[in-house]
mmCIF file of C-alpha atoms in Angstrom:
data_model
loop_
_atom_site.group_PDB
_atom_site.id
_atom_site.type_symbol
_atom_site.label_atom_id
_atom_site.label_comp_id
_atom_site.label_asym_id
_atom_site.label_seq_id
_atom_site.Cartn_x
_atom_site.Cartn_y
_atom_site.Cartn_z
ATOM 1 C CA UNK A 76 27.885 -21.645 33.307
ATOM 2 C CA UNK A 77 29.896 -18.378 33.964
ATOM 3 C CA UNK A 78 32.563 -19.292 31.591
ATOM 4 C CA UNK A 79 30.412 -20.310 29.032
ATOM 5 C CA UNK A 80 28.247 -17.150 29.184
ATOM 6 C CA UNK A 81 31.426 -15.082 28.901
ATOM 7 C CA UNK A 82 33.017 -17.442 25.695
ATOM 8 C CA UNK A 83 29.402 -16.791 23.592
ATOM 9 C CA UNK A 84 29.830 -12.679 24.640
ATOM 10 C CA UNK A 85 33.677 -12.932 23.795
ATOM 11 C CA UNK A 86 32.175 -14.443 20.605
ATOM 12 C CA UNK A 87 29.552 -12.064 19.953
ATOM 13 C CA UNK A 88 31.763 -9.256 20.848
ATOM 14 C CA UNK A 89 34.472 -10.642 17.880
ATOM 15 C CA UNK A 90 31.684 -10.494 15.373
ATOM 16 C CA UNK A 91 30.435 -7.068 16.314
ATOM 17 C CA UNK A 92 34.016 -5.533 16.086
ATOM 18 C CA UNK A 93 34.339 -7.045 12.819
ATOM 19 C CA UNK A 94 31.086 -5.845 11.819
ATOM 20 C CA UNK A 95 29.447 -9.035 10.969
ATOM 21 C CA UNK A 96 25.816 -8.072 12.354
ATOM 22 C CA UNK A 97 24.417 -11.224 11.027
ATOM 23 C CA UNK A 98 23.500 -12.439 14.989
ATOM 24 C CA UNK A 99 20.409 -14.162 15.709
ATOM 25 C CA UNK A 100 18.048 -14.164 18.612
ATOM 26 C CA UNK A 101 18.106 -18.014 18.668
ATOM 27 C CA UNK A 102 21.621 -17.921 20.503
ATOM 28 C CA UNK A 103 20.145 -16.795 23.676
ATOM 29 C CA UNK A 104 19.690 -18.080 26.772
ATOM 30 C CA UNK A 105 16.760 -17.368 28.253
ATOM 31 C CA UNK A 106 18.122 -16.999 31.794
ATOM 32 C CA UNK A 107 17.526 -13.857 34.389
ATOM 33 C CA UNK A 108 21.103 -13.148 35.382
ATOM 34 C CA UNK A 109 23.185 -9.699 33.933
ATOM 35 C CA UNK A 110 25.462 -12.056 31.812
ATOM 36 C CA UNK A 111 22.241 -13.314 29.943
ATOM 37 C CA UNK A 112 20.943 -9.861 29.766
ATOM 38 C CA UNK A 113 24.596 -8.189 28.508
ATOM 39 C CA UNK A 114 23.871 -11.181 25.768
ATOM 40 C CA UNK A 115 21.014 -10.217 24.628
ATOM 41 C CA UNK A 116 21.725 -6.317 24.505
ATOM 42 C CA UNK A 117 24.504 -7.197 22.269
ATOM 43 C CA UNK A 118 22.343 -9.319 19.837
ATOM 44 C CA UNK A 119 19.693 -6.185 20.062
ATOM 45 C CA UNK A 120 22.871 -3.907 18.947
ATOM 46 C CA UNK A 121 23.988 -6.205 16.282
ATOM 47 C CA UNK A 122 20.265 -6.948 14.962
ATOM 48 C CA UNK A 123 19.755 -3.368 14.536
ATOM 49 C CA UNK A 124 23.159 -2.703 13.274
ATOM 50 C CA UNK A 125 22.130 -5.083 10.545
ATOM 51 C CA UNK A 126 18.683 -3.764 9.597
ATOM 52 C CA UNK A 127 20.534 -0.135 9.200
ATOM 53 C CA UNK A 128 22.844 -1.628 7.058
ATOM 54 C CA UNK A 129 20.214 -3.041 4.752
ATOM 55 C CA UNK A 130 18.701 0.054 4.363
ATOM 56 C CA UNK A 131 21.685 1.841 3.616
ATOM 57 C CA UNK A 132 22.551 -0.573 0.854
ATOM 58 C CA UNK A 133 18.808 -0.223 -0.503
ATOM 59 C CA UNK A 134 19.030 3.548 -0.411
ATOM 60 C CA UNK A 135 22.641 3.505 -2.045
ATOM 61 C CA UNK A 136 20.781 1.368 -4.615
ATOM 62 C CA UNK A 137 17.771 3.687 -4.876
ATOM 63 C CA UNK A 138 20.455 6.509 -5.349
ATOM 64 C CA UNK A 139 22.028 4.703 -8.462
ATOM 65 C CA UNK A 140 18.764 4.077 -10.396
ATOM 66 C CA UNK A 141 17.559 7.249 -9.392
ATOM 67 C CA UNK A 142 20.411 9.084 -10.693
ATOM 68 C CA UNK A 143 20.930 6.934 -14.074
ATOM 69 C CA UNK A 144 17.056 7.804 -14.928
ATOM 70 C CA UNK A 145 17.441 11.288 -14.062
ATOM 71 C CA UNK A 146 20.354 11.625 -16.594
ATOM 72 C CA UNK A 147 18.195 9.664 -19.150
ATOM 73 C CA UNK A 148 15.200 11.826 -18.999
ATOM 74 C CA UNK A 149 17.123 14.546 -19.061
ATOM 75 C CA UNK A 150 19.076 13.611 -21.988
ATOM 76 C CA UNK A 151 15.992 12.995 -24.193
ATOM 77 C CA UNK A 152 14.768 16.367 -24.985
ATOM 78 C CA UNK A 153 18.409 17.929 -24.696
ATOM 79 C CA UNK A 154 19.330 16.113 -27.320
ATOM 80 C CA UNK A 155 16.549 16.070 -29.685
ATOM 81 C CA UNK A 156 16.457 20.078 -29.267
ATOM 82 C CA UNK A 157 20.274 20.454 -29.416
ATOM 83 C CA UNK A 158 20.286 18.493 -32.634
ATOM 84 C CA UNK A 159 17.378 20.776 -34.157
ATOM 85 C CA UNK A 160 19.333 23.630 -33.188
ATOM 86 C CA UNK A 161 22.718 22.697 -35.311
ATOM 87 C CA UNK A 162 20.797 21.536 -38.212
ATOM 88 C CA UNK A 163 19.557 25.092 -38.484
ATOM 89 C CA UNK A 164 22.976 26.812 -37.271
ATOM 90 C CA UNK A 165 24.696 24.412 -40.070
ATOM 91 C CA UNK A 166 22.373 25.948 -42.806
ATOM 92 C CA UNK A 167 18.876 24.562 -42.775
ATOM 93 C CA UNK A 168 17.976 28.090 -41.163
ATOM 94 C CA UNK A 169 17.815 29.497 -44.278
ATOM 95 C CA UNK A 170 14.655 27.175 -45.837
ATOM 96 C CA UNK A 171 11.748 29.229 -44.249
ATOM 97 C CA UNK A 172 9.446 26.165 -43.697
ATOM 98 C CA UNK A 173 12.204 23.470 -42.400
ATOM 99 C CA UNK A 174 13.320 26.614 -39.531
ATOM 100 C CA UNK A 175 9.719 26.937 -38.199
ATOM 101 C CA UNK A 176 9.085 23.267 -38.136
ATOM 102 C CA UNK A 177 12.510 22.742 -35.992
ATOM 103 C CA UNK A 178 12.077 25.663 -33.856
ATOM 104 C CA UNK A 179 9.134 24.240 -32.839
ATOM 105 C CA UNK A 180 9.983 20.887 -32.339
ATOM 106 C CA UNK A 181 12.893 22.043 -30.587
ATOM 107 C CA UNK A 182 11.021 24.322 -28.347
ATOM 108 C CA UNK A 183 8.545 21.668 -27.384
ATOM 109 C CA UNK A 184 11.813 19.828 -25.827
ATOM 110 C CA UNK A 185 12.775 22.456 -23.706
ATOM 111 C CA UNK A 186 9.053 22.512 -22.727
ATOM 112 C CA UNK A 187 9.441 19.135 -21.855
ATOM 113 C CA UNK A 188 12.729 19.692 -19.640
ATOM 114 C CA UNK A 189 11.136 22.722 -18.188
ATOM 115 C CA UNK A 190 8.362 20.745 -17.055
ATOM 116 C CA UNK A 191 10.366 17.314 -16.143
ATOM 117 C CA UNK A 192 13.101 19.967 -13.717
ATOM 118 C CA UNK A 193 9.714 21.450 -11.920
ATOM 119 C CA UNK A 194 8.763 18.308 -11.382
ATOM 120 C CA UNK A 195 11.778 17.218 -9.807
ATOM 121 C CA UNK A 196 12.277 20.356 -7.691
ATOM 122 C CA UNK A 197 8.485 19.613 -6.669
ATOM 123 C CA UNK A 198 9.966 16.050 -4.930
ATOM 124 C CA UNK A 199 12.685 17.598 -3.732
ATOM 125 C CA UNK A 200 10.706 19.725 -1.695
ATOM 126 C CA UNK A 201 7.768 17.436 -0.705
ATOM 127 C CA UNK A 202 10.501 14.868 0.703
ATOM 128 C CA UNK A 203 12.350 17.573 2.847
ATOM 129 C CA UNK A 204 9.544 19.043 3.943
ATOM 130 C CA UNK A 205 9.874 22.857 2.310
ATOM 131 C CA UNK A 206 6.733 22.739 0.920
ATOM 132 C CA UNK A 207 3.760 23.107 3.536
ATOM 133 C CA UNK A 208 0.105 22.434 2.378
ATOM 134 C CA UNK A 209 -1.402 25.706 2.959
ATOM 135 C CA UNK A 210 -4.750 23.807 4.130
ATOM 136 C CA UNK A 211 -8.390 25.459 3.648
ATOM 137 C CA UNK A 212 -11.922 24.369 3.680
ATOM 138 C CA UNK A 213 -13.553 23.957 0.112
ATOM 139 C CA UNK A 214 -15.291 21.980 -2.364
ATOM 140 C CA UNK A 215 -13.845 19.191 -3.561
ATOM 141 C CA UNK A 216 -16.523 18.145 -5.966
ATOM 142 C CA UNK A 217 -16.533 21.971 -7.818
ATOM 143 C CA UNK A 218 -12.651 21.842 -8.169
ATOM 144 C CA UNK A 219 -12.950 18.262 -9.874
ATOM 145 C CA UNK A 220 -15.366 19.649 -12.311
ATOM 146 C CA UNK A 221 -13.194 22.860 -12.607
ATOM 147 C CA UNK A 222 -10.585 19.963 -13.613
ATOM 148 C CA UNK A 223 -13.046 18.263 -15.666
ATOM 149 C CA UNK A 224 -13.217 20.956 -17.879
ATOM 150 C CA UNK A 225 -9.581 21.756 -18.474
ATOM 151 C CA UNK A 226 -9.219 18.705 -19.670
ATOM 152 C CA UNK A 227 -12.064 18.585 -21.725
ATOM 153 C CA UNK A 228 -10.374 18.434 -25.049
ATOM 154 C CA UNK A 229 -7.481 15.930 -23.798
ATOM 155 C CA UNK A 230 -10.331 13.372 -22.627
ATOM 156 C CA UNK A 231 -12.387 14.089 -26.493
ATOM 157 C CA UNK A 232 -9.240 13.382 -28.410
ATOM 158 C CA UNK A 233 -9.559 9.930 -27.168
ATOM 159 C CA UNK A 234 -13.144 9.978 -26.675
ATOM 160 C CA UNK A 235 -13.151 9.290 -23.102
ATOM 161 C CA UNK A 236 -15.835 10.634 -20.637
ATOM 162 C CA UNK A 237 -15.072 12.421 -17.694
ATOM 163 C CA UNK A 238 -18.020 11.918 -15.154
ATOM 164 C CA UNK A 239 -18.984 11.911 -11.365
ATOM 165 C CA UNK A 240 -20.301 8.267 -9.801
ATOM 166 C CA UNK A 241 -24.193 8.737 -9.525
ATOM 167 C CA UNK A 242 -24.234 8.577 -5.772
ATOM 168 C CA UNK A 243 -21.523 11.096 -5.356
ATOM 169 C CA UNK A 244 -22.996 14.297 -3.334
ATOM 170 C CA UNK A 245 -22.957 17.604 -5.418
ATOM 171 C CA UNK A 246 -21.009 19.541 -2.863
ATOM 172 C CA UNK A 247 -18.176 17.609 -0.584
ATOM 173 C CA UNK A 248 -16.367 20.135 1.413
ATOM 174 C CA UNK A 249 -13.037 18.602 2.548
ATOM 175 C CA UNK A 250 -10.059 20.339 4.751
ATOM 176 C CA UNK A 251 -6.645 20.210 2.952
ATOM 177 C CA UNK A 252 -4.304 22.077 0.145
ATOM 178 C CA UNK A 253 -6.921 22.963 -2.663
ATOM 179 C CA UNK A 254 -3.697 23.800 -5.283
ATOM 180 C CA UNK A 255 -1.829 20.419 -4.121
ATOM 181 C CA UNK A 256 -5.113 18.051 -3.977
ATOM 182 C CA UNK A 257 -5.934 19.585 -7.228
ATOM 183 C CA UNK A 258 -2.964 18.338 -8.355
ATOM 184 C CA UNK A 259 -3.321 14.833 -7.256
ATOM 185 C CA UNK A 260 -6.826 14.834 -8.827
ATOM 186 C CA UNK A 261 -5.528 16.264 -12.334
ATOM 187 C CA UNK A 262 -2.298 13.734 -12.350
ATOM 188 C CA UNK A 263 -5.053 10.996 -11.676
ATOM 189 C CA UNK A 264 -7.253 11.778 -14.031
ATOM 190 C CA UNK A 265 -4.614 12.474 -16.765
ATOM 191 C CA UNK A 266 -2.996 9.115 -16.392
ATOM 192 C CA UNK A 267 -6.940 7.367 -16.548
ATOM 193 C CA UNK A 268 -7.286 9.524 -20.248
ATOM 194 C CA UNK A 269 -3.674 8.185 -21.505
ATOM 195 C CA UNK A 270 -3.536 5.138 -20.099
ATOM 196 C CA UNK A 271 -7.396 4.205 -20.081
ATOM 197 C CA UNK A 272 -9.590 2.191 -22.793
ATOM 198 C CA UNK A 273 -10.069 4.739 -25.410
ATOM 199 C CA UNK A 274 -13.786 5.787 -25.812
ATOM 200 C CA UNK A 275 -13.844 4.232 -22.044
ATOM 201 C CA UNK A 276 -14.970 6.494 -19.022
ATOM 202 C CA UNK A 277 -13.477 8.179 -16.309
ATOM 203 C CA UNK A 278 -15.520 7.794 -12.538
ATOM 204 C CA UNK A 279 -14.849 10.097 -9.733
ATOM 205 C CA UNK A 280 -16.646 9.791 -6.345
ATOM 206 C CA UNK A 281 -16.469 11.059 -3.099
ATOM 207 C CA UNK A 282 -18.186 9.498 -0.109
ATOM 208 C CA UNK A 283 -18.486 10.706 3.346
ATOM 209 C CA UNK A 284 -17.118 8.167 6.350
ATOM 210 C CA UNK A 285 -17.216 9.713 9.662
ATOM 211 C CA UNK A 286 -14.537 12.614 9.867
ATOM 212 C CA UNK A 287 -13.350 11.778 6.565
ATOM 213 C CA UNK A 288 -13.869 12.017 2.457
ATOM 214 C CA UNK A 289 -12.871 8.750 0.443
ATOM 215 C CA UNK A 290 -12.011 10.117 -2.825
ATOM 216 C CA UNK A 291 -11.551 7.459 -5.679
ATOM 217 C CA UNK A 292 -10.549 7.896 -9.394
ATOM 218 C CA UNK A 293 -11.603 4.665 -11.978
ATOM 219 C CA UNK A 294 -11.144 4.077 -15.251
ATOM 220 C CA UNK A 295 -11.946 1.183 -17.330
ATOM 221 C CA UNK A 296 -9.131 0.446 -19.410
ATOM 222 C CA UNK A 297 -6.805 -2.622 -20.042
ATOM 223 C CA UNK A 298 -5.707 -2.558 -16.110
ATOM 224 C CA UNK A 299 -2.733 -2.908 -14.612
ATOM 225 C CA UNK A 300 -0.639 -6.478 -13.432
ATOM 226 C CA UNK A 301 -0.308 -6.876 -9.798
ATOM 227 C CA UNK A 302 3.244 -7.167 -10.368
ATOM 228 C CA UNK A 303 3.396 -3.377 -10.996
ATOM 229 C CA UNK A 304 1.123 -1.685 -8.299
ATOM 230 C CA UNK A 305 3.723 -1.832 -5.477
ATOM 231 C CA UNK A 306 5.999 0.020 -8.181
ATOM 232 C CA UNK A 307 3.943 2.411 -10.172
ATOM 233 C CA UNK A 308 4.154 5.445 -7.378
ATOM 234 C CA UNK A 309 8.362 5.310 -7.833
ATOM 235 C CA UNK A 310 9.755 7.830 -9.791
ATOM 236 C CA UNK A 311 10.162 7.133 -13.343
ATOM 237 C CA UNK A 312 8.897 3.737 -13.097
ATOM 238 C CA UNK A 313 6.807 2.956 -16.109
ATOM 239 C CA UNK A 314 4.398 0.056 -16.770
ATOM 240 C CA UNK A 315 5.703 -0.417 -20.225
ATOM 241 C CA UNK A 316 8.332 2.000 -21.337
ATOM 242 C CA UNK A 317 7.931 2.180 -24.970
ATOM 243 C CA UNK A 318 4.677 2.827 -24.580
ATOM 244 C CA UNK A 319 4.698 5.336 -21.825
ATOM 245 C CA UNK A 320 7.072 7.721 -23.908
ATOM 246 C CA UNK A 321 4.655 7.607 -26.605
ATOM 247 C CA UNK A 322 2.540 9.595 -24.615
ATOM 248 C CA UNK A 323 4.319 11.842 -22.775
ATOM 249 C CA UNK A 324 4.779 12.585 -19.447
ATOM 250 C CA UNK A 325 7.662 12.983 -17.059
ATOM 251 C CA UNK A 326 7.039 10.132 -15.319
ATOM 252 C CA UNK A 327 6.813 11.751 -11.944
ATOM 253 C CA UNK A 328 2.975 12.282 -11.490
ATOM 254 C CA UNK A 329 2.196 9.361 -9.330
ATOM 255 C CA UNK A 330 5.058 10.226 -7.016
ATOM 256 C CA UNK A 331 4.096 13.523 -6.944
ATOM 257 C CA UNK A 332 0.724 12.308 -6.054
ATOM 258 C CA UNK A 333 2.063 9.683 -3.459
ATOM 259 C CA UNK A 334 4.377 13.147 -1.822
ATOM 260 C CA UNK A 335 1.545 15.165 -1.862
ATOM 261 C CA UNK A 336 -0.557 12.941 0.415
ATOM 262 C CA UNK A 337 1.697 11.959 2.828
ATOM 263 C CA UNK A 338 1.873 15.285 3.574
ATOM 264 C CA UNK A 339 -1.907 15.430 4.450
ATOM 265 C CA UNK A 340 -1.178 12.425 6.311
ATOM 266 C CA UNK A 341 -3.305 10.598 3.857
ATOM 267 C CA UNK A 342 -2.095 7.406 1.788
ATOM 268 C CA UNK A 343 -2.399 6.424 -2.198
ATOM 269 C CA UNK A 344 -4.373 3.182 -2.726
ATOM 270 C CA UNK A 345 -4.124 1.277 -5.833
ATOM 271 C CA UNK A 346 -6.532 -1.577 -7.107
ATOM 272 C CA UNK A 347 -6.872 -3.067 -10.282
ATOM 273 C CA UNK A 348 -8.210 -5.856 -12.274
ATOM 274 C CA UNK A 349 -7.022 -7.028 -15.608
ATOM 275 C CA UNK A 350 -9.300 -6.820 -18.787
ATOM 276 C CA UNK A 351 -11.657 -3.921 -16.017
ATOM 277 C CA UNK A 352 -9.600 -0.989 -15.351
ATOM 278 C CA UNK A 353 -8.092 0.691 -12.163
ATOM 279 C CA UNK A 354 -8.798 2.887 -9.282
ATOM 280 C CA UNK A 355 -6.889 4.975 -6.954
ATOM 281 C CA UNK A 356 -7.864 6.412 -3.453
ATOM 282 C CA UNK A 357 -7.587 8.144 -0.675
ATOM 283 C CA UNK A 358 -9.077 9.765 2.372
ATOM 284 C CA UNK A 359 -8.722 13.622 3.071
ATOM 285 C CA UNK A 360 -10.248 15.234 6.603
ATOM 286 C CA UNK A 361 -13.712 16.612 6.034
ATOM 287 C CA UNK A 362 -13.758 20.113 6.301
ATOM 288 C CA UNK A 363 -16.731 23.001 6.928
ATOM 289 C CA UNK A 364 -19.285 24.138 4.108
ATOM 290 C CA UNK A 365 -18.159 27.076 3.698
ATOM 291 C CA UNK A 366 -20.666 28.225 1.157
ATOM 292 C CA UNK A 367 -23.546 26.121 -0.271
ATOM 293 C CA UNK A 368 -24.278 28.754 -3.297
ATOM 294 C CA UNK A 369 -22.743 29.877 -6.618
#
């Protein structure tokens, strides 16, 4: 029995120092002695070996796609405002109406990149932690209608309604970043006006649960296939690409959303239903009224 334990360790040993992980717990021996034990250790090392591995090659992977979208939206409006640029620097500068038309256009694409390199440096500094939520107690319900109204005449231009959920309370104090979670609500509610059924409405609630606030954002557009939801919170991942371009965007909002979060030790929650619409939610600590007036 001795020899044999030692010819499967002298076996597993060859693997490991050839750095084929690919051991299975099955091999063992499931006998009390140190030669079973040393066995098993090995197969621990090697199984772990392997799962680091795996992620390595997923994160190399990650890194690729990452960095070949990054250089395609930044190409985009670098282009189009470079090639404004030399029209007018090869002559078209001197027809008064075609200059103020392509100075515009082009300075809408640096507006664009401007807002698509903030966005990145916002990531950047949610994943490595440089960014701390600077939490307070406040209102969540009067900072979604301070929302509601600055995008007033976004939601009108495609006649969509912006509106609380009739049982939602009319003050909802929570504890967390008010500038950050105002974010979050604004990206949410933004992506329910482009993406949602035009004419359709927007529904925001918030609902007390012990020492929490479940907020939820729903919209009743053409919803979203299931295929998609584990996705949509990557960065730069689009439903439908063509489309998505159309109207804008960097592309980044629901990971900025997803970052932001984490960081409150909270979670993004996606549900949807085809031909109904979607909602998003999320729980944030319930925080102190502060101030019931005004």
């Amino acid at each position: 029995m001795i020899f044999t334990e030692i010819h499967k360790l002298y076996t597993l040993l060859t693997k490991v120092k050839k750095k084929d992980y690919q051991l299975t717990k099955g091999e063992l021996v499931k006998v009390d002695d140190p030669l079973s034990r040393l066995h098993e250790e090995i197969v621990d090392f090697a199984s772990r070996k392997e799962q680091e591995i795996t992620e390595l090659k997923k994160l190399e992977t990650f890194r690729r796609e990452f960095l070949a979208d990054v250089s395609h939206e930044l190409k985009t409006p670098i282009f189009a405002a470079q090639g404004f640029i030399h029209t007018l620097i090869d002559g078209a500068i001197e027809d008064e109406g075609v200059r103020d038309k392509f100075l515009t256009k082009a300075a809408n694409n640096l507006d664009s990149l401007n807002v698509l390199v903030e966005d990145l440096l916002t990531i950047s500094q949610l994943e490595i932690g440089e960014i701390k939520m600077q939490c307070q107690n406040f209102d969540i319900h009067r900072l979604a209608e301070d929302i509601f109204e600055q995008l007033e005449e976004t939601a009108e231009r495609r006649g969509v309604k912006l509106r609380f959920h009739k049982h939602t309370p009319r003050s909802c104090y929570i504890y967390a970043d008010k500038y950050r979670i105002g974010q979050v609500l604004t990206n949410l509610i933004v992506n329910g006006i482009k993406y949602g059924k035009e004419r359709g409405n927007i529904t925001v609630s918030f609902n007390y649960q012990n020492d929490y606030v479940f907020v939820s954002v729903q919209d009743d557009g053409p919803g979203i296939e299931s295929r998609h939801l584990n996705r949509i919170f990557e960065r730069f991942y689009r439903v439908e690409k063509s489309r998505s371009k159309d109207k804008g965007g960097t592309g980044l909002g629901l990971a900025i959303v997803k970052h932001i979060l984490e960081a409150h030790d909270s979670k993004i929650y996606v549900s949807s239903i085809m031909g109904e619409g979607t909602i998003f939610s999320f729980k944030l600590r319930k925080g102190k009224v502060i101030n019931e007036k005004g």
